[in-house]
Amino acid sequence: MDQNSEHGDDQTKPTWEIPLEDPQALKIDSPSTCAGGLPAIRSTLQHTTRAMGLIRGGQALLRANQQKGFDCPGCGWPDPDEHRAFTEFCENGAKAVAQEGTTKLVTEEFFEQWTIEALGGQSDYWLGQQGRLSCPMWKEGGTSRYRPISWEAAFQKIADHLHQLNDPNEAIFYTSGRTSNEAAFLYQLFARLFGTNNLPDSSNMCHESSGVAMQEVIGIGKATVTLEDFQHADAIFILGQNPGTNHPRMLAALQKAARKGCQIVSINPLPEAGTTRFIHPQEFTQWLGKGTPLATLFLQVKINGDVPLLKGIMKELLLREDQNPGTVLDSRFIQQYTEGFEPFSEALRKMSWDEIEKGSGINREAIQQAAGIAMRAKSLICTWAMGMTQHKNAVANVQEIINFLLLGGNMGKQGAGACPVRGHSNVQGDRTMGITEKPNPQFLNELGREFQFQPPRQPGYDAVNAIKAMHARKAKVFIALGGNFLSATPDTAYTAEALSQCRLTVQISTNLNRAHLVTGHEALILPSLGRTDQDIQNALPQFVTTENTMGIIQASQGNLKSGSSHLKSEVHIVCHLAKATFKKRATPGNHIPWDQLMVDYDEIRNLISHVVPGFENYNERVRKPGGFYLPNPVRDQRQFPTSTGKAHFTVHPLAPISVDADQFLMTTIRSHDQFNTTIYGLDDRYRGLQSGRRVVFMNREDMNRYSLKQGDLVDLMSHFEGKTRTAPKFLVVPYPIPPQCVATYFPEANVLVPIDSVAEKSNTPTSKSVVVTIHPTA
Ligand code: SF4
């Protein structure tokens, strides 16, 4: 360790460990029952002015989600096609903009003062608050400090490491969901020209299960609704989703729907303020009121009780159809557009109510209420998020939702359909651009034709398999285009070990995060422009494009002048990387005009339009206000591009997770001061917490059973295939959560999620159902 370190010689803990918190700091209040309103406005102002000042903050926010502005770097919720409001952002979008638009910089001097070990002793919140990364940094092997490096030398180092590999499949190219279409397209092209399909992405950790499930049964892995459909729905079922925190502008759509008489059903293990009531911050006459009631029915399902609950609702619908034939199900739709109804309905009829009630934790009366709402709805939307997708049977969860929609013919008609809401602003677009470890052959054919090369056909590593490959030293170079891989992935200790086995890790980032502190033998930090930044190439302003949850492609152009002249756009970084790599090697990559592409993004979009279906006349269409919709045969023509041309009903076993009497099923959740792995603050206003995140939410009866009191410190242990993992010192918080269920924040509890515990078919980590025991801290 360097002798001249100011912060460098007192750390013994591994840098992947999130430091413990002062248990005395935590304040616990009652959970809120209303989202938005004045507290949201106050929080927006605080975060924005603190990070950016009033003028820069206002300058940025007034361009967020506007037709001539930038796409919010937060979630993937869409913007209205027309009539956008003056302020088209939410509290959490403002926090994301503030984090990126901050005027604080992480400079060379900062890294002179801090060793990597010392930074590891700081909280994730503290790391993120240090400001924007402002210059490329390099950690030499055997040292524990980042030092400045020129861009040119950094690119050369990466190229040298890539050339030293025995096989292209020893390199991993990870992408986070913020990356633009243009950067993502070039990045996957670069990886495939290099010779690998090792293109894991953040989608592997979230909606992979939705994509796999939907693709199998309806032939498309994306939402089959538009934002407008929310205004025509008679019923909206929200499953395993907390829109108040994770996609807050969805509340405005729900509020409008509720005011029109739409019945909203919320299905979740925790009651959430965001599905209970909402005060729209733009309706100042409502600020002091009680807010608009949203969910008319809340079903507090047990963790992983969704399959039995959905089966219960559908069984009830079948019974009612039997009693009054032709009045409940859409038989014409079922006959004309689906197959598999007979075995599906037969299996449902055989299922006992006892199994359904026990499995879901919901009694028959409440199930009947939900079925009544579904039965009366002529158009019904199901919307969901990770509460459905991060379980062993996640694909079954999503396919049961599709079964439910098919029964009522709720596909391809106004006000109806499936809506998996993406957690990051362009995670869907990155997939469309070819960021996947399992590209479809047609895409590879088009890519090979356009760029005159033979793309690799062997499937690559997804996120979990990438971690295992690094752990086994089968992969030696890890490059992350954005994100915080260490904190987004499961089994943190194992993942950290995996990353540290690499010869080189590269993080292309805007802000400091824990992933920069867990490195390979050598490591690079390459600071990039963000969504809010002006991107000027050859004196000409450039824009990028993104795809939101509803499949709309739109332009995004930042307007903030970045505080450092050393930042490069992601497009620029990928092009330089490719140039450096293909300079030495006789590969097809050296005929690509990287120099031209990095200064003219229209050229990249032209190439995309030659390769990716639906992007014809890309440059022209994306310049129209609001952009354009990608084709969606299910939504637009009621056509199901499956092998048989029909939507499939599927049958799934209940397969409950067995939990012993002294065990709990744990779900990981996010606080309101958090977006994915980024921590904006230490409060969770909606759940009544201040100044602390290391908590475990427990049912009061369970607390009594274990003689635990509010504020007691406990250690959590997960149990999987005979192996135990421990996360120490969590504070007990009583909460209305079902018995034998507990909740903890992600990423603090990721250490408990076993690397081998994954969803069937999608390989998504089961972060929403982890078997744990709870032990008072010694
Ligand atoms: S709802 Fe999502 S995309 Fe919209 S402003 Fe909020 S965080 Fe950004």
mmCIF file with all atom_site columns, C-alpha atoms in Angstrom, residues 356-508:
data_model
loop_
_atom_site.group_PDB
_atom_site.id
_atom_site.type_symbol
_atom_site.label_atom_id
_atom_site.label_alt_id
_atom_site.label_comp_id
_atom_site.label_asym_id
_atom_site.label_entity_id
_atom_site.label_seq_id
_atom_site.pdbx_PDB_ins_code
_atom_site.Cartn_x
_atom_site.Cartn_y
_atom_site.Cartn_z
_atom_site.occupancy
_atom_site.B_iso_or_equiv
_atom_site.pdbx_formal_charge
_atom_site.auth_seq_id
_atom_site.auth_comp_id
_atom_site.auth_asym_id
_atom_site.auth_atom_id
_atom_site.pdbx_PDB_model_num
ATOM 1   C CA . ILE A 1 356 ? -54.611 -22.640 -4.198  1.00 0.00 ? 356 ILE A CA 1
ATOM 2   C CA . GLU A 1 357 ? -55.349 -20.932 -0.888  1.00 0.00 ? 357 GLU A CA 1
ATOM 3   C CA . LYS A 1 358 ? -52.363 -22.438 0.892   1.00 0.00 ? 358 LYS A CA 1
ATOM 4   C CA . GLY A 1 359 ? -49.989 -21.747 -1.993  1.00 0.00 ? 359 GLY A CA 1
ATOM 5   C CA . SER A 1 360 ? -51.028 -18.132 -2.485  1.00 0.00 ? 360 SER A CA 1
ATOM 6   C CA . GLY A 1 361 ? -51.947 -17.117 1.063   1.00 0.00 ? 361 GLY A CA 1
ATOM 7   C CA . ILE A 1 362 ? -55.161 -15.603 -0.354  1.00 0.00 ? 362 ILE A CA 1
ATOM 8   C CA . ASN A 1 363 ? -58.607 -16.825 0.652   1.00 0.00 ? 363 ASN A CA 1
ATOM 9   C CA . ARG A 1 364 ? -61.263 -17.862 -1.830  1.00 0.00 ? 364 ARG A CA 1
ATOM 10  C CA . GLU A 1 365 ? -63.457 -14.849 -1.198  1.00 0.00 ? 365 GLU A CA 1
ATOM 11  C CA . ALA A 1 366 ? -60.684 -12.450 -2.246  1.00 0.00 ? 366 ALA A CA 1
ATOM 12  C CA . ILE A 1 367 ? -59.902 -14.640 -5.253  1.00 0.00 ? 367 ILE A CA 1
ATOM 13  C CA . GLN A 1 368 ? -63.581 -14.432 -6.227  1.00 0.00 ? 368 GLN A CA 1
ATOM 14  C CA . GLN A 1 369 ? -63.434 -10.646 -5.965  1.00 0.00 ? 369 GLN A CA 1
ATOM 15  C CA . ALA A 1 370 ? -60.450 -10.537 -8.328  1.00 0.00 ? 370 ALA A CA 1
ATOM 16  C CA . ALA A 1 371 ? -62.168 -12.921 -10.723 1.00 0.00 ? 371 ALA A CA 1
ATOM 17  C CA . GLY A 1 372 ? -65.279 -10.716 -10.612 1.00 0.00 ? 372 GLY A CA 1
ATOM 18  C CA . ILE A 1 373 ? -63.239 -7.685  -11.645 1.00 0.00 ? 373 ILE A CA 1
ATOM 19  C CA . ALA A 1 374 ? -61.610 -9.643  -14.486 1.00 0.00 ? 374 ALA A CA 1
ATOM 20  C CA . MET A 1 375 ? -64.966 -11.022 -15.603 1.00 0.00 ? 375 MET A CA 1
ATOM 21  C CA . ARG A 1 376 ? -66.613 -7.630  -15.822 1.00 0.00 ? 376 ARG A CA 1
ATOM 22  C CA . ALA A 1 377 ? -63.687 -6.077  -17.726 1.00 0.00 ? 377 ALA A CA 1
ATOM 23  C CA . LYS A 1 378 ? -64.074 -5.944  -21.493 1.00 0.00 ? 378 LYS A CA 1
ATOM 24  C CA . SER A 1 379 ? -60.440 -4.943  -21.735 1.00 0.00 ? 379 SER A CA 1
ATOM 25  C CA . LEU A 1 380 ? -57.775 -5.874  -19.227 1.00 0.00 ? 380 LEU A CA 1
ATOM 26  C CA . ILE A 1 381 ? -54.059 -5.119  -18.909 1.00 0.00 ? 381 ILE A CA 1
ATOM 27  C CA . CYS A 1 382 ? -51.592 -7.097  -16.810 1.00 0.00 ? 382 CYS A CA 1
ATOM 28  C CA . THR A 1 383 ? -48.460 -5.225  -15.860 1.00 0.00 ? 383 THR A CA 1
ATOM 29  C CA . TRP A 1 384 ? -45.569 -6.676  -13.884 1.00 0.00 ? 384 TRP A CA 1
ATOM 30  C CA . ALA A 1 385 ? -41.944 -6.330  -12.906 1.00 0.00 ? 385 ALA A CA 1
ATOM 31  C CA . MET A 1 386 ? -39.321 -8.254  -11.020 1.00 0.00 ? 386 MET A CA 1
ATOM 32  C CA . GLY A 1 387 ? -41.650 -9.565  -8.343  1.00 0.00 ? 387 GLY A CA 1
ATOM 33  C CA . MET A 1 388 ? -42.622 -12.042 -11.064 1.00 0.00 ? 388 MET A CA 1
ATOM 34  C CA . THR A 1 389 ? -39.364 -12.564 -12.909 1.00 0.00 ? 389 THR A CA 1
ATOM 35  C CA . GLN A 1 390 ? -36.787 -13.413 -10.252 1.00 0.00 ? 390 GLN A CA 1
ATOM 36  C CA . HIS A 1 391 ? -38.042 -16.772 -8.998  1.00 0.00 ? 391 HIS A CA 1
ATOM 37  C CA . LYS A 1 392 ? -37.153 -20.348 -9.885  1.00 0.00 ? 392 LYS A CA 1
ATOM 38  C CA . ASN A 1 393 ? -40.524 -20.619 -11.630 1.00 0.00 ? 393 ASN A CA 1
ATOM 39  C CA . ALA A 1 394 ? -40.431 -17.078 -13.067 1.00 0.00 ? 394 ALA A CA 1
ATOM 40  C CA . VAL A 1 395 ? -41.170 -18.214 -16.613 1.00 0.00 ? 395 VAL A CA 1
ATOM 41  C CA . ALA A 1 396 ? -44.217 -20.083 -15.290 1.00 0.00 ? 396 ALA A CA 1
ATOM 42  C CA . ASN A 1 397 ? -45.295 -16.905 -13.442 1.00 0.00 ? 397 ASN A CA 1
ATOM 43  C CA . VAL A 1 398 ? -45.272 -14.902 -16.652 1.00 0.00 ? 398 VAL A CA 1
ATOM 44  C CA . GLN A 1 399 ? -46.929 -17.641 -18.687 1.00 0.00 ? 399 GLN A CA 1
ATOM 45  C CA . GLU A 1 400 ? -49.755 -17.851 -16.141 1.00 0.00 ? 400 GLU A CA 1
ATOM 46  C CA . ILE A 1 401 ? -50.277 -14.106 -16.671 1.00 0.00 ? 401 ILE A CA 1
ATOM 47  C CA . ILE A 1 402 ? -50.498 -14.770 -20.398 1.00 0.00 ? 402 ILE A CA 1
ATOM 48  C CA . ASN A 1 403 ? -52.991 -17.625 -19.785 1.00 0.00 ? 403 ASN A CA 1
ATOM 49  C CA . PHE A 1 404 ? -55.093 -15.186 -17.774 1.00 0.00 ? 404 PHE A CA 1
ATOM 50  C CA . LEU A 1 405 ? -55.022 -12.600 -20.568 1.00 0.00 ? 405 LEU A CA 1
ATOM 51  C CA . LEU A 1 406 ? -55.842 -15.178 -23.245 1.00 0.00 ? 406 LEU A CA 1
ATOM 52  C CA . LEU A 1 407 ? -58.939 -16.384 -21.377 1.00 0.00 ? 407 LEU A CA 1
ATOM 53  C CA . GLY A 1 408 ? -60.548 -12.986 -21.836 1.00 0.00 ? 408 GLY A CA 1
ATOM 54  C CA . GLY A 1 409 ? -59.177 -12.394 -25.336 1.00 0.00 ? 409 GLY A CA 1
ATOM 55  C CA . ASN A 1 410 ? -57.083 -9.572  -23.917 1.00 0.00 ? 410 ASN A CA 1
ATOM 56  C CA . MET A 1 411 ? -54.493 -9.411  -26.676 1.00 0.00 ? 411 MET A CA 1
ATOM 57  C CA . GLY A 1 412 ? -54.472 -7.252  -29.749 1.00 0.00 ? 412 GLY A CA 1
ATOM 58  C CA . LYS A 1 413 ? -57.391 -5.057  -28.794 1.00 0.00 ? 413 LYS A CA 1
ATOM 59  C CA . GLN A 1 414 ? -57.668 -1.574  -27.390 1.00 0.00 ? 414 GLN A CA 1
ATOM 60  C CA . GLY A 1 415 ? -57.146 -1.276  -23.643 1.00 0.00 ? 415 GLY A CA 1
ATOM 61  C CA . ALA A 1 416 ? -55.808 -4.801  -23.269 1.00 0.00 ? 416 ALA A CA 1
ATOM 62  C CA . GLY A 1 417 ? -52.551 -6.709  -23.227 1.00 0.00 ? 417 GLY A CA 1
ATOM 63  C CA . ALA A 1 418 ? -49.347 -7.654  -21.489 1.00 0.00 ? 418 ALA A CA 1
ATOM 64  C CA . CYS A 1 419 ? -47.027 -5.004  -20.079 1.00 0.00 ? 419 CYS A CA 1
ATOM 65  C CA . PRO A 1 420 ? -43.709 -6.122  -18.553 1.00 0.00 ? 420 PRO A CA 1
ATOM 66  C CA . VAL A 1 421 ? -42.283 -2.778  -17.393 1.00 0.00 ? 421 VAL A CA 1
ATOM 67  C CA . ARG A 1 422 ? -38.556 -2.495  -18.015 1.00 0.00 ? 422 ARG A CA 1
ATOM 68  C CA . GLY A 1 423 ? -36.447 -1.158  -15.194 1.00 0.00 ? 423 GLY A CA 1
ATOM 69  C CA . HIS A 1 424 ? -33.832 0.712   -17.191 1.00 0.00 ? 424 HIS A CA 1
ATOM 70  C CA . SER A 1 425 ? -34.373 3.265   -19.918 1.00 0.00 ? 425 SER A CA 1
ATOM 71  C CA . ASN A 1 426 ? -32.895 1.386   -22.875 1.00 0.00 ? 426 ASN A CA 1
ATOM 72  C CA . VAL A 1 427 ? -32.584 -2.179  -21.700 1.00 0.00 ? 427 VAL A CA 1
ATOM 73  C CA . GLN A 1 428 ? -35.186 -3.158  -24.289 1.00 0.00 ? 428 GLN A CA 1
ATOM 74  C CA . GLY A 1 429 ? -33.439 -1.244  -27.076 1.00 0.00 ? 429 GLY A CA 1
ATOM 75  C CA . ASP A 1 430 ? -30.095 -2.862  -26.332 1.00 0.00 ? 430 ASP A CA 1
ATOM 76  C CA . ARG A 1 431 ? -31.679 -6.263  -26.934 1.00 0.00 ? 431 ARG A CA 1
ATOM 77  C CA . THR A 1 432 ? -33.212 -5.057  -30.179 1.00 0.00 ? 432 THR A CA 1
ATOM 78  C CA . MET A 1 433 ? -29.718 -3.931  -31.232 1.00 0.00 ? 433 MET A CA 1
ATOM 79  C CA . GLY A 1 434 ? -28.349 -7.454  -30.733 1.00 0.00 ? 434 GLY A CA 1
ATOM 80  C CA . ILE A 1 435 ? -26.997 -7.321  -27.180 1.00 0.00 ? 435 ILE A CA 1
ATOM 81  C CA . THR A 1 436 ? -27.660 -10.922 -26.276 1.00 0.00 ? 436 THR A CA 1
ATOM 82  C CA . GLU A 1 437 ? -25.659 -14.049 -25.728 1.00 0.00 ? 437 GLU A CA 1
ATOM 83  C CA . LYS A 1 438 ? -28.167 -16.016 -27.824 1.00 0.00 ? 438 LYS A CA 1
ATOM 84  C CA . PRO A 1 439 ? -28.659 -14.015 -31.022 1.00 0.00 ? 439 PRO A CA 1
ATOM 85  C CA . ASN A 1 440 ? -31.205 -15.351 -33.445 1.00 0.00 ? 440 ASN A CA 1
ATOM 86  C CA . PRO A 1 441 ? -29.727 -16.781 -36.660 1.00 0.00 ? 441 PRO A CA 1
ATOM 87  C CA . GLN A 1 442 ? -31.574 -14.282 -38.830 1.00 0.00 ? 442 GLN A CA 1
ATOM 88  C CA . PHE A 1 443 ? -29.967 -11.363 -37.010 1.00 0.00 ? 443 PHE A CA 1
ATOM 89  C CA . LEU A 1 444 ? -26.519 -12.933 -37.416 1.00 0.00 ? 444 LEU A CA 1
ATOM 90  C CA . ASN A 1 445 ? -27.155 -13.546 -41.110 1.00 0.00 ? 445 ASN A CA 1
ATOM 91  C CA . GLU A 1 446 ? -28.035 -9.889  -41.654 1.00 0.00 ? 446 GLU A CA 1
ATOM 92  C CA . LEU A 1 447 ? -25.080 -8.699  -39.573 1.00 0.00 ? 447 LEU A CA 1
ATOM 93  C CA . GLY A 1 448 ? -22.687 -10.962 -41.506 1.00 0.00 ? 448 GLY A CA 1
ATOM 94  C CA . ARG A 1 449 ? -24.108 -9.841  -44.827 1.00 0.00 ? 449 ARG A CA 1
ATOM 95  C CA . GLU A 1 450 ? -23.900 -6.135  -44.037 1.00 0.00 ? 450 GLU A CA 1
ATOM 96  C CA . PHE A 1 451 ? -20.371 -6.265  -42.606 1.00 0.00 ? 451 PHE A CA 1
ATOM 97  C CA . GLN A 1 452 ? -19.014 -9.110  -44.743 1.00 0.00 ? 452 GLN A CA 1
ATOM 98  C CA . PHE A 1 453 ? -17.898 -11.474 -42.021 1.00 0.00 ? 453 PHE A CA 1
ATOM 99  C CA . GLN A 1 454 ? -18.940 -14.744 -40.402 1.00 0.00 ? 454 GLN A CA 1
ATOM 100 C CA . PRO A 1 455 ? -20.400 -13.882 -36.981 1.00 0.00 ? 455 PRO A CA 1
ATOM 101 C CA . PRO A 1 456 ? -19.802 -16.522 -34.294 1.00 0.00 ? 456 PRO A CA 1
ATOM 102 C CA . ARG A 1 457 ? -22.754 -18.906 -33.942 1.00 0.00 ? 457 ARG A CA 1
ATOM 103 C CA . GLN A 1 458 ? -21.922 -20.535 -30.620 1.00 0.00 ? 458 GLN A CA 1
ATOM 104 C CA . PRO A 1 459 ? -24.061 -19.057 -27.801 1.00 0.00 ? 459 PRO A CA 1
ATOM 105 C CA . GLY A 1 460 ? -22.127 -16.890 -25.359 1.00 0.00 ? 460 GLY A CA 1
ATOM 106 C CA . TYR A 1 461 ? -22.331 -16.358 -21.612 1.00 0.00 ? 461 TYR A CA 1
ATOM 107 C CA . ASP A 1 462 ? -25.275 -14.649 -19.964 1.00 0.00 ? 462 ASP A CA 1
ATOM 108 C CA . ALA A 1 463 ? -24.596 -12.753 -16.717 1.00 0.00 ? 463 ALA A CA 1
ATOM 109 C CA . VAL A 1 464 ? -24.639 -15.773 -14.382 1.00 0.00 ? 464 VAL A CA 1
ATOM 110 C CA . ASN A 1 465 ? -22.565 -17.913 -16.736 1.00 0.00 ? 465 ASN A CA 1
ATOM 111 C CA . ALA A 1 466 ? -20.148 -15.018 -17.281 1.00 0.00 ? 466 ALA A CA 1
ATOM 112 C CA . ILE A 1 467 ? -19.547 -14.902 -13.522 1.00 0.00 ? 467 ILE A CA 1
ATOM 113 C CA . LYS A 1 468 ? -18.978 -18.651 -13.416 1.00 0.00 ? 468 LYS A CA 1
ATOM 114 C CA . ALA A 1 469 ? -16.611 -18.479 -16.398 1.00 0.00 ? 469 ALA A CA 1
ATOM 115 C CA . MET A 1 470 ? -14.537 -15.735 -14.766 1.00 0.00 ? 470 MET A CA 1
ATOM 116 C CA . HIS A 1 471 ? -14.526 -17.689 -11.511 1.00 0.00 ? 471 HIS A CA 1
ATOM 117 C CA . ALA A 1 472 ? -13.218 -20.746 -13.347 1.00 0.00 ? 472 ALA A CA 1
ATOM 118 C CA . ARG A 1 473 ? -10.652 -18.573 -15.191 1.00 0.00 ? 473 ARG A CA 1
ATOM 119 C CA . LYS A 1 474 ? -12.237 -19.451 -18.500 1.00 0.00 ? 474 LYS A CA 1
ATOM 120 C CA . ALA A 1 475 ? -12.842 -15.746 -19.108 1.00 0.00 ? 475 ALA A CA 1
ATOM 121 C CA . LYS A 1 476 ? -10.019 -13.295 -18.509 1.00 0.00 ? 476 LYS A CA 1
ATOM 122 C CA . VAL A 1 477 ? -11.051 -9.888  -19.813 1.00 0.00 ? 477 VAL A CA 1
ATOM 123 C CA . PHE A 1 478 ? -14.260 -8.248  -18.619 1.00 0.00 ? 478 PHE A CA 1
ATOM 124 C CA . ILE A 1 479 ? -15.523 -5.026  -20.196 1.00 0.00 ? 479 ILE A CA 1
ATOM 125 C CA . ALA A 1 480 ? -18.641 -3.300  -18.858 1.00 0.00 ? 480 ALA A CA 1
ATOM 126 C CA . LEU A 1 481 ? -20.365 -0.693  -20.990 1.00 0.00 ? 481 LEU A CA 1
ATOM 127 C CA . GLY A 1 482 ? -22.060 1.107   -18.093 1.00 0.00 ? 482 GLY A CA 1
ATOM 128 C CA . GLY A 1 483 ? -23.728 -0.281  -15.007 1.00 0.00 ? 483 GLY A CA 1
ATOM 129 C CA . ASN A 1 484 ? -22.511 -1.706  -11.733 1.00 0.00 ? 484 ASN A CA 1
ATOM 130 C CA . PHE A 1 485 ? -22.058 -5.386  -12.479 1.00 0.00 ? 485 PHE A CA 1
ATOM 131 C CA . LEU A 1 486 ? -20.834 -6.317  -9.011  1.00 0.00 ? 486 LEU A CA 1
ATOM 132 C CA . SER A 1 487 ? -23.891 -4.897  -7.262  1.00 0.00 ? 487 SER A CA 1
ATOM 133 C CA . ALA A 1 488 ? -26.454 -5.907  -9.874  1.00 0.00 ? 488 ALA A CA 1
ATOM 134 C CA . THR A 1 489 ? -25.503 -9.574  -9.768  1.00 0.00 ? 489 THR A CA 1
ATOM 135 C CA . PRO A 1 490 ? -26.129 -12.284 -7.141  1.00 0.00 ? 490 PRO A CA 1
ATOM 136 C CA . ASP A 1 491 ? -23.779 -13.904 -4.656  1.00 0.00 ? 491 ASP A CA 1
ATOM 137 C CA . THR A 1 492 ? -21.568 -10.838 -4.210  1.00 0.00 ? 492 THR A CA 1
ATOM 138 C CA . ALA A 1 493 ? -18.624 -12.626 -2.588  1.00 0.00 ? 493 ALA A CA 1
ATOM 139 C CA . TYR A 1 494 ? -18.517 -15.205 -5.372  1.00 0.00 ? 494 TYR A CA 1
ATOM 140 C CA . THR A 1 495 ? -18.925 -12.541 -8.076  1.00 0.00 ? 495 THR A CA 1
ATOM 141 C CA . ALA A 1 496 ? -16.120 -10.479 -6.522  1.00 0.00 ? 496 ALA A CA 1
ATOM 142 C CA . GLU A 1 497 ? -13.857 -13.536 -6.540  1.00 0.00 ? 497 GLU A CA 1
ATOM 143 C CA . ALA A 1 498 ? -14.785 -14.072 -10.183 1.00 0.00 ? 498 ALA A CA 1
ATOM 144 C CA . LEU A 1 499 ? -13.944 -10.502 -11.218 1.00 0.00 ? 499 LEU A CA 1
ATOM 145 C CA . SER A 1 500 ? -10.674 -10.573 -9.323  1.00 0.00 ? 500 SER A CA 1
ATOM 146 C CA . GLN A 1 501 ? -9.557  -13.639 -11.333 1.00 0.00 ? 501 GLN A CA 1
ATOM 147 C CA . CYS A 1 502 ? -9.581  -11.574 -14.538 1.00 0.00 ? 502 CYS A CA 1
ATOM 148 C CA . ARG A 1 503 ? -6.411  -10.230 -16.080 1.00 0.00 ? 503 ARG A CA 1
ATOM 149 C CA . LEU A 1 504 ? -8.219  -7.005  -16.968 1.00 0.00 ? 504 LEU A CA 1
ATOM 150 C CA . THR A 1 505 ? -11.511 -5.418  -15.951 1.00 0.00 ? 505 THR A CA 1
ATOM 151 C CA . VAL A 1 506 ? -12.771 -2.293  -17.717 1.00 0.00 ? 506 VAL A CA 1
ATOM 152 C CA . GLN A 1 507 ? -15.619 -0.095  -16.517 1.00 0.00 ? 507 GLN A CA 1
ATOM 153 C CA . ILE A 1 508 ? -17.067 2.512   -18.881 1.00 0.00 ? 508 ILE A CA 1
#
